[in-house]
Coordinates of C-alpha atoms in Angstrom, one line a residue:
X525 CA 0.0 -0.2 0.0
X526 CA 3.1 2.3 0.8
X527 CA 4.7 1.4 -2.7
X528 CA 1.5 2.8 -4.6
X529 CA 1.1 6.1 -2.1
X530 CA 4.8 6.8 -3.0
X531 CA 4.2 6.8 -7.1
X532 CA 1.0 9.0 -7.0
X533 CA 3.5 11.4 -4.8
X534 CA 6.0 10.9 -7.6
X535 CA 3.3 11.1 -10.3
X536 CA 2.1 14.9 -8.9
X537 CA 5.6 15.9 -8.2
X538 CA 6.8 15.5 -11.9
X539 CA 4.1 17.9 -13.6
X540 CA 4.8 20.4 -10.7
X541 CA 8.4 20.8 -10.8
X542 CA 8.3 20.8 -14.5
X543 CA 5.8 23.7 -14.0
X544 CA 7.5 25.7 -12.0
X545 CA 10.8 25.1 -14.6
X546 CA 8.8 26.3 -17.6
X547 CA 7.5 29.5 -15.6
X548 CA 11.2 30.1 -14.1
X549 CA 12.3 30.0 -18.4
X550 CA 9.3 32.2 -19.4
X551 CA 10.4 34.8 -16.7
X552 CA 13.8 35.2 -18.0
X553 CA 17.0 37.3 -16.5
X554 CA 15.8 38.7 -13.5
X555 CA 18.0 41.3 -11.2
X556 CA 17.5 40.2 -7.1
X557 CA 14.7 42.5 -7.5
X558 CA 12.3 40.8 -9.7
X559 CA 12.9 43.8 -12.5
X560 CA 14.0 42.0 -16.2
X561 CA 17.3 42.1 -17.3
X562 CA 18.5 42.2 -20.7
X563 CA 22.4 40.9 -20.7
X564 CA 24.6 41.4 -23.7
X565 CA 26.8 38.5 -24.8
X566 CA 28.8 38.1 -27.9
X567 CA 26.7 38.6 -30.8
X568 CA 23.3 39.0 -28.9
X569 CA 20.2 38.7 -31.0
X570 CA 17.3 41.2 -30.8
X571 CA 15.5 41.1 -27.7
X572 CA 12.5 42.8 -27.1
X573 CA 11.5 43.6 -23.5
X574 CA 7.9 45.2 -22.6
X575 CA 8.0 47.8 -20.1
X576 CA 4.6 48.5 -17.7
X577 CA 4.0 50.8 -14.8
X578 CA 5.8 48.6 -12.5
X579 CA 9.0 47.9 -14.8
X580 CA 12.3 48.8 -14.5
X581 CA 14.2 47.4 -17.8
X582 CA 17.6 47.1 -17.2
X583 CA 20.5 47.0 -20.6
X584 CA 23.2 45.2 -19.0
X585 CA 26.9 44.9 -20.7
X586 CA 30.0 43.2 -18.6
X587 CA 31.9 41.7 -21.6
X588 CA 34.2 43.6 -24.0
X589 CA 33.9 40.8 -26.1
X590 CA 30.2 41.5 -27.3
X591 CA 30.1 42.5 -31.1
X592 CA 26.6 43.3 -31.2
X593 CA 23.2 43.9 -28.8
X594 CA 19.9 45.5 -30.4
X595 CA 17.5 45.4 -27.8
X596 CA 13.9 46.6 -28.7
X597 CA 11.9 48.2 -25.6
X598 CA 8.0 48.1 -26.2
X599 CA 5.8 50.2 -23.9
X600 CA 2.6 48.5 -22.2
X601 CA -0.8 50.0 -21.5
X602 CA -0.6 51.9 -18.1
X603 CA 2.3 53.9 -19.8
X604 CA 2.2 57.4 -21.8
X605 CA 5.8 57.0 -22.4
X606 CA 9.4 55.8 -21.7
X607 CA 12.5 56.9 -20.3
X608 CA 16.0 55.8 -21.1
X609 CA 18.9 56.8 -19.0
X610 CA 22.7 55.2 -18.5
X611 CA 24.0 55.5 -15.2
X612 CA 27.4 53.5 -16.6
X613 CA 28.3 54.8 -20.0
X614 CA 31.6 54.6 -21.5
X615 CA 31.4 55.0 -25.5
X616 CA 34.7 57.2 -26.3
X617 CA 33.9 58.7 -29.8
X618 CA 35.7 57.2 -32.5
X619 CA 35.7 54.1 -34.8
X620 CA 35.1 50.5 -33.3
X621 CA 32.4 51.8 -30.7
X622 CA 28.6 52.5 -31.8
X623 CA 25.7 53.1 -29.2
X624 CA 22.5 53.6 -30.8
X625 CA 19.1 54.8 -29.2
X626 CA 16.2 56.2 -31.2
X627 CA 12.2 56.2 -30.5
X628 CA 11.2 53.8 -33.6
X629 CA 9.4 55.7 -36.6
X630 CA 9.7 58.3 -39.0
X631 CA 13.1 59.8 -37.2
X632 CA 16.9 59.6 -37.7
X633 CA 18.8 57.6 -35.2
X634 CA 21.4 59.4 -32.7
X635 CA 24.6 58.3 -32.0
X636 CA 25.8 58.6 -28.6
X637 CA 28.9 59.0 -26.8
X638 CA 30.7 60.1 -23.7
X639 CA 30.2 63.7 -24.5
X640 CA 26.9 63.1 -25.8
X641 CA 24.9 60.5 -22.9
X642 CA 21.5 59.2 -24.1
X643 CA 20.1 60.0 -20.7
X644 CA 17.1 61.5 -21.3
X645 CA 15.6 59.4 -24.8
X646 CA 11.8 59.3 -24.8
X647 CA 9.6 57.1 -26.8
X648 CA 6.0 56.9 -26.7
X649 CA 5.4 53.3 -28.6
X650 CA 8.7 51.4 -28.8
X651 CA 12.8 52.4 -28.6
X652 CA 15.7 50.8 -30.4
X653 CA 18.8 50.4 -28.5
X654 CA 21.8 49.0 -30.2
X655 CA 25.8 48.6 -29.0
X656 CA 27.9 47.0 -31.1
X657 CA 32.0 47.2 -31.8
X658 CA 35.2 45.5 -30.6
X659 CA 36.5 46.3 -27.2
X660 CA 33.8 47.6 -25.8
X661 CA 33.2 49.1 -22.3
X662 CA 30.6 47.5 -19.5
X663 CA 27.4 49.3 -19.9
X664 CA 24.2 49.6 -17.9
X665 CA 21.1 51.4 -19.1
X666 CA 17.6 51.3 -17.7
X667 CA 14.2 51.9 -19.5
X668 CA 11.3 53.2 -16.7
X669 CA 7.8 54.2 -17.5
X670 CA 6.3 57.4 -16.8
X671 CA 2.8 58.7 -16.3
X672 CA 0.9 62.0 -16.8
X673 CA -0.8 62.7 -14.4
X674 CA -4.4 64.8 -14.7
X675 CA -2.2 68.4 -14.6
X676 CA -0.3 67.1 -17.8
X677 CA 3.2 66.7 -15.7
X678 CA 5.1 63.1 -16.4
X679 CA 6.0 61.7 -13.5
X680 CA 7.5 58.4 -13.5
X681 CA 5.3 55.2 -13.0
X682 CA 5.3 53.9 -8.7

C-alpha cells in the first residue's frame, strides 16, 4: 500500500517541478528585485522587453568581447511614455564603438558617446538600442515607464 502512495506522490511532483521550471524559464533574466534584465553577450540577437508601470528594464553589458547587442523596448498599457537613462556609460568617440538609441518611427537614429550621453531619450511606443563594436566597455542602461497625471505633468510610474 505504501508503494502505491509513493508512486502517486511521484506522479504529482513531476508535473509540478516541470511547471515551475517552465515558468522560471519564461520569466527570463531577472535581477534580485524581480526586474527584467537583458545581458548583452557576444553576437546577442535582437531581444524585446516590455515596459509597463511596474517595470524597470535594465540593459547590461559586462563583457568586452560583445560585437553587437540589439534590444527593443515596447511600451505596455498604463504608461504614457518610456525614458532611457544610462548610469554607467563609457563609449568613447571614434571608430570601433557605436551606441544608437531612438524611438522607432520616422526619425533619424542618434549615435551617443561620452560627450553626448543618451540620458533622457523618450519614446511613446518603441525604443531601439544598439551597442556594437570591438573592445566595448561595460554598460548599464535602464528604461522606465512614465505616466502623465491629470495636470499634464509626466512622472515615473510607482
